[in-house]
C-alpha cells in the first residue's frame, strides 16, 4: 500500500515587524490588552508582496530541504484566504514562479485549516498512486484584508507562508486525518463582499465590506471544543490515545485557546506556540509552526505529531503523523 511522508519543510516571514506598541498608535489598544487577551506581541507585514510571492520563498526552502527540484513536483496545492486573484489560482502563479513545469496546481479555500486540508489531499492523492511528489503551501497576506480601524481584529493577524514537500513511501507516516465543517456558522468569521454574492461596488468599498469581520467571543467559545474533538477523533482513527502524542502543533489564533486545548487534553508541555511572534496567519500558522518545530528539533524520528486547526467556515482539521524527517 502506497502512502506519503513529509520530506522537506520551509517557511518565509516577511521582515517588517508590527509590534503591539505600533498598534497603540493606530487604534485604541494597549500592549497589555493584546498580550493578556491573545498572547501576541508582534506580527509580520508583507508590505508589497502577494501570497504567491511569500509562497515562492517558502516553497524554494522546502524543496531545498527535500533535496528535490521544482521539476520533480507533480502537484502544487496552495491554501489561502488571501489569494493573489480569484483566478488564476495562487498555485498556478506559484507553479510559474518556481518553474515547476510538470506540476498540476490548484488552490484550497479552507481558512485556518487550509494547510491540513491540503496535506490530507496530498497524502491521499499520493497514496492513491496518482502523484509522487506534492508541494503543499499555506500562504497569507492577511494585512491586505484587515480593517486597520477595528481594534477587535487588527491586533490579531499577520502575514507569512509555510510549505511542505510530500513524497511517496511504503512506510506509514500519515496515520490519520479528520476534517470537518459547519457552514451554518460561516457568519462568525468572514468577508462580506467581493465575491459573486456581493460583488465589489463603490458602496461595498464605502461600507468597508471587504475586510475581515469576526464575532470573536462566539468563535472563542466553540474553538476549544472543536479543536479538542478534532485531535481526539484523528488520534482514535490512528488507534492512538492522547498520551501517545509527542507534539501538538495547533492553529495559532489565541494563546488562551491553545492553553485550554492543552489543558483539556492534558498535554501542557507538548505544545508548539509561535503566535507571540507572528499572530494568527490563518493557513500559514500551522505550516510555519510545523516547520519551526522541525527546525528547532522539537520533533524527532518516530514521534507522534498532531496538527490541529480551526477557522472560518467553520472548518476544522487535524492529522496525525509519525515523524520521519
Ligand atoms: O483563526 C480563526 C479563529 N479565530 C479565533 O478563534 C478567534 C477567537 N476569539 C478570540 O481570540 C477572542 O475572542 C478575541 C481575542 C478576538 C477577543 O478577546 P475577548 O477576551 O473575547 O474580548 P471581547 O471581544 O470579549 O472584548 C472585551 C473587551 C471589550 O470591551 P467592553 O465591551 O468590555 O468594554 C472590547 O471592546 O475588550 C475590548 N477590546 C479591546 N480593548 C483593547 C476588544 N479589542 C480590544 C483591543 N484593545 N484590541
Short mmCIF file of C-alpha atoms and ligand atoms in Angstrom, two decimals:
data_model
loop_
_atom_site.label_atom_id
_atom_site.label_comp_id
_atom_site.label_asym_id
_atom_site.label_seq_id
_atom_site.Cartn_x
_atom_site.Cartn_y
_atom_site.Cartn_z
CA UNK A 1 0.00 0.00 0.00
CA UNK A 2 1.45 3.36 -1.01
CA UNK A 3 1.44 6.29 1.37
CA UNK A 4 3.08 9.71 1.78
CA UNK A 5 5.63 11.30 4.05
CA UNK A 6 6.91 14.83 4.51
CA UNK A 7 10.45 15.11 3.15
CA UNK A 8 11.01 18.87 3.31
CA UNK A 9 9.72 21.96 5.10
CA UNK A 10 10.23 25.67 4.55
CA UNK A 11 8.85 28.96 5.80
CA UNK A 12 9.01 32.62 4.95
CA UNK A 13 8.13 35.50 7.22
CA UNK A 14 8.39 38.98 5.72
CA UNK A 15 10.95 41.10 7.60
CA UNK A 16 8.66 44.05 8.52
CA UNK A 17 7.58 43.68 12.17
CA UNK A 18 4.45 45.34 13.57
CA UNK A 19 4.72 45.44 17.35
CA UNK A 20 1.89 45.92 19.83
CA UNK A 21 3.40 49.31 20.64
CA UNK A 22 2.99 50.26 16.94
CA UNK A 23 -0.68 49.29 17.08
CA UNK A 24 -1.14 51.52 20.15
CA UNK A 25 -0.54 54.40 17.75
CA UNK A 26 -3.14 53.23 15.22
CA UNK A 27 -6.13 52.10 17.34
CA UNK A 28 -7.35 52.43 20.93
CA UNK A 29 -5.48 49.46 22.35
CA UNK A 30 -2.59 48.60 24.67
CA UNK A 31 0.27 46.14 24.62
CA UNK A 32 -1.09 44.83 27.92
CA UNK A 33 -4.58 44.11 26.50
CA UNK A 34 -3.21 42.37 23.41
CA UNK A 35 -0.68 40.34 25.39
CA UNK A 36 -3.07 39.17 28.11
CA UNK A 37 -6.12 38.56 25.87
CA UNK A 38 -4.28 36.95 22.91
CA UNK A 39 -0.61 36.20 23.72
CA UNK A 40 0.51 38.12 20.61
CA UNK A 41 3.46 40.54 20.87
CA UNK A 42 4.20 41.24 17.21
CA UNK A 43 3.30 40.13 13.70
CA UNK A 44 4.91 40.35 10.24
CA UNK A 45 3.62 42.52 7.41
CA UNK A 46 4.22 41.66 3.75
CA UNK A 47 4.07 45.29 2.55
CA UNK A 48 4.01 44.99 -1.28
CA UNK A 49 4.33 41.19 -1.58
CA UNK A 50 1.45 38.94 -2.59
CA UNK A 51 0.61 35.47 -1.27
CA UNK A 52 2.28 33.77 -4.25
CA UNK A 53 5.50 35.70 -3.56
CA UNK A 54 5.59 34.62 0.09
CA UNK A 55 4.69 31.08 -1.02
CA UNK A 56 7.53 31.19 -3.57
CA UNK A 57 10.16 31.81 -0.89
CA UNK A 58 8.75 29.18 1.49
CA UNK A 59 8.42 26.64 -1.34
CA UNK A 60 12.02 27.12 -2.51
CA UNK A 61 13.24 26.45 1.03
CA UNK A 62 11.04 23.36 1.37
CA UNK A 63 12.29 21.98 -1.96
CA UNK A 64 15.90 22.59 -0.90
CA UNK A 65 15.24 20.83 2.40
CA UNK A 66 13.70 17.91 0.49
CA UNK A 67 16.63 17.76 -1.94
CA UNK A 68 14.19 17.98 -4.86
CA UNK A 69 13.92 20.26 -7.87
CA UNK A 70 10.80 22.12 -8.92
CA UNK A 71 10.57 19.89 -12.00
CA UNK A 72 10.22 16.86 -9.71
CA UNK A 73 6.84 18.13 -8.48
CA UNK A 74 3.65 16.52 -9.85
CA UNK A 75 1.22 18.77 -8.00
CA UNK A 76 1.12 22.07 -6.12
CA UNK A 77 -1.64 22.83 -3.62
CA UNK A 78 -1.86 26.33 -2.11
CA UNK A 79 -4.16 27.05 0.83
CA UNK A 80 -5.01 30.72 1.20
CA UNK A 81 -7.84 33.09 2.05
CA UNK A 82 -5.80 35.89 0.50
CA UNK A 83 -5.13 34.53 -2.99
CA UNK A 84 -3.37 36.82 -5.45
CA UNK A 85 -6.58 36.85 -7.57
CA UNK A 86 -9.87 34.94 -7.82
CA UNK A 87 -8.17 33.34 -10.76
CA UNK A 88 -5.69 32.28 -11.95
CA UNK A 89 -5.08 30.34 -8.76
CA UNK A 90 -2.21 31.27 -6.48
CA UNK A 91 -0.98 27.70 -7.02
CA UNK A 92 -0.70 28.39 -10.79
CA UNK A 93 1.18 31.61 -10.09
CA UNK A 94 3.50 29.72 -7.74
CA UNK A 95 3.99 26.99 -10.36
CA UNK A 96 5.21 29.68 -12.75
CA UNK A 97 7.41 31.38 -10.14
CA UNK A 98 9.26 28.19 -9.20
CA UNK A 99 9.11 26.82 -12.79
CA UNK A 100 7.53 23.53 -11.79
CA UNK A 101 6.81 22.61 -15.40
CA UNK A 102 5.46 19.12 -14.66
CA UNK A 103 3.08 20.05 -11.86
CA UNK A 104 -0.68 20.41 -11.83
CA UNK A 105 -1.82 23.20 -9.49
CA UNK A 106 -4.88 24.22 -7.54
CA UNK A 107 -5.93 26.31 -4.53
CA UNK A 108 -7.82 25.29 -1.42
CA UNK A 109 -10.08 27.65 0.50
CA UNK A 110 -10.35 26.24 4.00
CA UNK A 111 -9.23 29.26 6.03
CA UNK A 112 -7.06 28.39 9.04
CA UNK A 113 -7.44 24.67 8.34
CA UNK A 114 -6.25 25.05 4.74
CA UNK A 115 -2.79 23.59 5.31
CA UNK A 116 -4.19 20.47 7.00
CA UNK A 117 -6.85 20.12 4.28
CA UNK A 118 -4.06 20.44 1.69
CA UNK A 119 -1.80 17.89 3.39
CA UNK A 120 -4.70 15.46 3.59
CA UNK A 121 -5.48 15.83 -0.14
CA UNK A 122 -1.79 15.42 -0.99
CA UNK A 123 -1.47 12.33 1.22
CA UNK A 124 -4.50 10.70 -0.43
CA UNK A 125 -3.51 11.61 -3.99
CA UNK A 126 -0.06 10.16 -3.41
CA UNK A 127 -1.48 7.14 -1.59
CA UNK A 128 -3.85 6.51 -4.49
CA UNK A 129 -0.85 6.35 -6.81
CA UNK A 130 -1.71 9.39 -8.96
CA UNK A 131 1.22 11.56 -7.85
CA UNK A 132 4.68 11.03 -6.38
CA UNK A 133 5.87 14.47 -5.21
CA UNK A 134 3.44 17.13 -4.00
CA UNK A 135 4.09 20.62 -2.64
CA UNK A 136 1.57 21.97 -0.10
CA UNK A 137 1.76 25.63 0.93
CA UNK A 138 -0.19 27.78 3.37
CA UNK A 139 0.38 31.41 2.43
CA UNK A 140 -1.39 34.53 3.61
CA UNK A 141 -1.22 38.29 3.33
CA UNK A 142 -3.91 38.91 5.92
CA UNK A 143 -2.77 42.52 6.24
CA UNK A 144 -4.47 43.07 2.86
CA UNK A 145 -7.92 42.14 4.24
CA UNK A 146 -7.52 43.57 7.75
CA UNK A 147 -9.63 46.51 8.88
CA UNK A 148 -6.92 48.69 10.38
CA UNK A 149 -9.56 50.77 12.19
CA UNK A 150 -11.11 47.79 14.01
CA UNK A 151 -9.17 47.18 17.21
CA UNK A 152 -11.03 43.91 17.86
CA UNK A 153 -9.47 42.27 14.77
CA UNK A 154 -6.46 44.27 13.54
CA UNK A 155 -4.32 43.26 16.51
CA UNK A 156 -4.72 39.56 15.71
CA UNK A 157 -3.47 38.88 12.20
CA UNK A 158 -0.13 38.62 10.43
CA UNK A 159 1.44 37.58 7.10
CA UNK A 160 3.62 34.59 6.28
CA UNK A 161 3.96 31.29 4.45
CA UNK A 162 4.87 27.71 5.26
CA UNK A 163 5.47 24.87 2.82
CA UNK A 164 5.82 21.09 2.91
CA UNK A 165 7.02 18.66 0.25
CA UNK A 166 5.45 15.21 0.39
CA UNK A 167 6.69 12.14 -1.42
CA UNK A 168 5.59 8.58 -1.92
CA UNK A 169 6.67 5.94 0.58
CA UNK A 170 5.76 2.41 1.60
CA UNK A 171 6.12 3.32 5.27
CA UNK A 172 3.27 4.66 7.39
CA UNK A 173 3.89 8.30 8.20
CA UNK A 174 0.46 9.89 7.73
CA UNK A 175 -1.52 7.83 10.23
CA UNK A 176 -4.89 9.56 10.04
CA UNK A 177 -6.80 12.76 9.33
CA UNK A 178 -10.08 14.21 10.46
CA UNK A 179 -11.56 17.12 8.51
CA UNK A 180 -14.87 18.81 9.29
CA UNK A 181 -17.04 21.81 8.51
CA UNK A 182 -20.13 23.65 9.74
CA UNK A 183 -21.27 26.08 7.06
CA UNK A 184 -24.24 27.22 9.18
CA UNK A 185 -21.84 29.30 11.26
CA UNK A 186 -19.99 30.96 8.40
CA UNK A 187 -21.01 34.42 9.58
CA UNK A 188 -18.79 34.17 12.67
CA UNK A 189 -15.72 34.94 10.59
CA UNK A 190 -15.99 36.20 7.04
CA UNK A 191 -15.52 38.95 4.45
CA UNK A 192 -18.99 40.09 3.39
CA UNK A 193 -18.29 41.49 -0.09
CA UNK A 194 -16.16 40.90 -3.14
CA UNK A 195 -17.50 37.54 -4.27
CA UNK A 196 -20.45 36.65 -6.53
CA UNK A 197 -22.88 37.05 -3.62
CA UNK A 198 -22.00 40.71 -3.21
CA UNK A 199 -19.70 41.89 -5.98
CA UNK A 200 -17.45 44.86 -5.31
CA UNK A 201 -19.10 48.23 -5.85
CA UNK A 202 -18.31 51.77 -4.70
CA UNK A 203 -20.90 51.17 -1.97
CA UNK A 204 -19.29 47.98 -0.66
CA UNK A 205 -15.98 49.81 -0.52
CA UNK A 206 -17.57 52.83 1.24
CA UNK A 207 -19.22 50.48 3.74
CA UNK A 208 -15.91 48.74 4.39
CA UNK A 209 -17.25 45.29 3.47
CA UNK A 210 -14.01 43.92 2.02
CA UNK A 211 -12.25 43.31 5.32
CA UNK A 212 -12.42 40.57 7.96
CA UNK A 213 -15.49 40.64 10.23
CA UNK A 214 -15.32 38.42 13.27
CA UNK A 215 -17.54 37.54 16.22
CA UNK A 216 -14.52 36.75 18.35
CA UNK A 217 -16.37 35.88 21.53
CA UNK A 218 -18.64 33.33 19.88
CA UNK A 219 -15.72 31.80 18.00
CA UNK A 220 -13.69 31.56 21.16
CA UNK A 221 -16.46 29.56 22.83
CA UNK A 222 -16.55 26.88 20.09
CA UNK A 223 -12.85 26.88 19.19
CA UNK A 224 -11.61 24.93 22.20
CA UNK A 225 -14.27 22.20 21.98
CA UNK A 226 -13.83 21.80 18.22
CA UNK A 227 -10.02 21.60 18.41
CA UNK A 228 -10.12 19.12 21.28
CA UNK A 229 -12.63 16.93 19.43
CA UNK A 230 -10.72 17.10 16.13
CA UNK A 231 -7.46 15.99 17.76
CA UNK A 232 -9.18 13.19 19.68
CA UNK A 233 -11.02 11.87 16.60
CA UNK A 234 -7.84 11.95 14.49
CA UNK A 235 -5.89 10.13 17.22
CA UNK A 236 -8.58 7.49 17.66
CA UNK A 237 -8.68 6.90 13.88
CA UNK A 238 -4.95 6.12 14.19
CA UNK A 239 -5.65 3.79 17.14
CA UNK A 240 -3.77 6.16 19.43
CA UNK A 241 -4.56 7.94 22.69
CA UNK A 242 -3.73 11.45 23.85
CA UNK A 243 -0.90 10.07 25.99
CA UNK A 244 0.79 8.71 22.83
CA UNK A 245 1.15 12.22 21.40
CA UNK A 246 4.64 13.78 21.46
CA UNK A 247 3.89 17.20 19.98
CA UNK A 248 0.72 19.15 19.24
CA UNK A 249 1.09 21.78 16.51
CA UNK A 250 -2.11 23.82 16.78
CA UNK A 251 -3.54 26.70 14.80
CA UNK A 252 -2.25 29.88 16.43
CA UNK A 253 -5.35 32.07 16.92
CA UNK A 254 -5.12 32.87 20.61
CA UNK A 255 -2.83 31.65 23.39
CA UNK A 256 -5.81 31.23 25.71
CA UNK A 257 -7.47 28.89 23.18
CA UNK A 258 -4.29 26.80 22.80
CA UNK A 259 -3.75 26.70 26.58
CA UNK A 260 -7.32 25.49 27.10
CA UNK A 261 -6.93 22.79 24.42
CA UNK A 262 -3.64 21.68 26.01
CA UNK A 263 -5.20 21.61 29.48
CA UNK A 264 -8.23 19.61 28.35
CA UNK A 265 -6.03 17.09 26.51
CA UNK A 266 -3.57 17.05 29.48
CA UNK A 267 -0.57 17.73 27.22
CA UNK A 268 0.56 21.08 28.59
CA UNK A 269 4.30 20.69 27.92
CA UNK A 270 3.84 19.09 24.48
CA UNK A 271 2.52 22.06 22.53
CA UNK A 272 4.28 24.29 20.00
CA UNK A 273 3.50 28.01 20.24
CA UNK A 274 4.68 30.79 17.94
CA UNK A 275 1.80 33.26 17.92
CA UNK A 276 3.65 35.72 20.18
CA UNK A 277 5.95 36.42 17.21
CA UNK A 278 3.59 36.11 14.25
CA UNK A 279 -0.04 36.42 15.39
CA UNK A 280 -2.72 34.49 13.52
CA UNK A 281 -1.61 33.76 9.93
CA UNK A 282 -4.62 31.58 9.03
CA UNK A 283 -3.48 28.74 6.74
CA UNK A 284 0.18 29.71 7.22
CA UNK A 285 0.08 29.40 11.03
CA UNK A 286 0.16 25.63 11.31
CA UNK A 287 2.53 25.34 8.32
CA UNK A 288 5.05 27.76 9.82
CA UNK A 289 4.69 26.24 13.30
CA UNK A 290 5.39 22.74 11.97
CA UNK A 291 8.42 23.99 10.05
CA UNK A 292 9.79 25.78 13.11
CA UNK A 293 9.20 22.82 15.42
CA UNK A 294 11.22 20.69 12.97
CA UNK A 295 13.98 23.28 12.53
CA UNK A 296 14.29 23.72 16.29
CA UNK A 297 14.47 19.93 16.75
CA UNK A 298 11.28 19.84 18.82
CA UNK A 299 10.38 16.65 16.92
CA UNK A 300 12.49 13.57 16.37
CA UNK A 301 12.11 10.48 14.20
CA UNK A 302 9.29 8.25 15.39
CA UNK A 303 7.45 10.99 17.32
CA UNK A 304 3.69 11.24 17.05
CA UNK A 305 2.86 14.76 15.84
CA UNK A 306 -0.70 16.03 15.76
CA UNK A 307 -1.67 19.06 13.67
CA UNK A 308 -4.87 20.64 14.98
CA UNK A 309 -6.66 23.53 13.29
CA UNK A 310 -9.87 25.51 13.36
CA UNK A 311 -11.17 28.54 11.49
CA UNK A 312 -13.71 30.44 9.44
CA UNK A 313 -16.22 28.36 7.56
CA UNK A 314 -16.43 27.00 10.11
CA UNK A 315 -13.81 24.39 9.31
CA UNK A 316 -11.55 22.18 11.33
CA UNK A 317 -8.87 19.66 10.52
CA UNK A 318 -6.46 17.51 12.43
CA UNK A 319 -3.95 14.96 11.21
CA UNK A 320 -1.65 12.53 12.93
CA UNK A 321 1.87 11.96 11.64
CA UNK A 322 4.61 9.56 12.65
CA UNK A 323 7.61 11.84 12.17
CA UNK A 324 10.16 10.61 9.61
CA UNK A 325 12.38 13.62 8.93
O1 LIG B 1 -8.30 31.94 13.32
C1 LIG B 1 -9.67 31.74 13.29
C2 LIG B 1 -10.25 31.52 14.61
N1 LIG B 1 -10.20 32.73 15.39
C3 LIG B 1 -10.49 32.65 16.66
O2 LIG B 1 -10.77 31.57 17.12
C4 LIG B 1 -10.53 33.92 17.48
C5 LIG B 1 -11.31 33.64 18.74
N2 LIG B 1 -11.54 34.79 19.57
C6 LIG B 1 -10.58 35.41 20.29
O3 LIG B 1 -9.43 35.06 20.22
C7 LIG B 1 -11.01 36.48 21.27
O4 LIG B 1 -12.43 36.48 21.35
C8 LIG B 1 -10.51 37.90 20.92
C9 LIG B 1 -9.02 37.97 21.13
C10 LIG B 1 -10.85 38.20 19.47
C11 LIG B 1 -11.16 38.91 21.81
O5 LIG B 1 -10.89 38.61 23.18
P1 LIG B 1 -12.07 38.60 24.25
O6 LIG B 1 -11.46 38.32 25.53
O7 LIG B 1 -13.10 37.64 23.74
O8 LIG B 1 -12.56 40.10 24.23
P2 LIG B 1 -14.01 40.64 23.92
O9 LIG B 1 -14.27 40.59 22.45
O10 LIG B 1 -14.98 39.99 24.85
O11 LIG B 1 -13.83 42.15 24.36
C12 LIG B 1 -13.64 42.51 25.73
C13 LIG B 1 -13.43 43.99 25.81
C14 LIG B 1 -14.47 44.80 25.05
O12 LIG B 1 -14.73 45.98 25.80
P3 LIG B 1 -16.03 46.09 26.72
O13 LIG B 1 -17.18 45.93 25.77
O14 LIG B 1 -15.93 45.01 27.73
O15 LIG B 1 -15.89 47.47 27.29
C15 LIG B 1 -13.81 45.15 23.76
O16 LIG B 1 -14.31 46.34 23.21
O17 LIG B 1 -12.19 44.32 25.20
C16 LIG B 1 -12.38 45.35 24.22
N3 LIG B 1 -11.41 45.16 23.17
C17 LIG B 1 -10.20 45.73 23.21
N4 LIG B 1 -9.60 46.54 24.12
C18 LIG B 1 -8.34 46.95 23.86
C19 LIG B 1 -11.52 44.44 22.04
N5 LIG B 1 -10.40 44.52 21.33
C20 LIG B 1 -9.55 45.32 22.03
C21 LIG B 1 -8.24 45.77 21.82
N6 LIG B 1 -7.68 46.57 22.76
N7 LIG B 1 -7.51 45.43 20.73
#
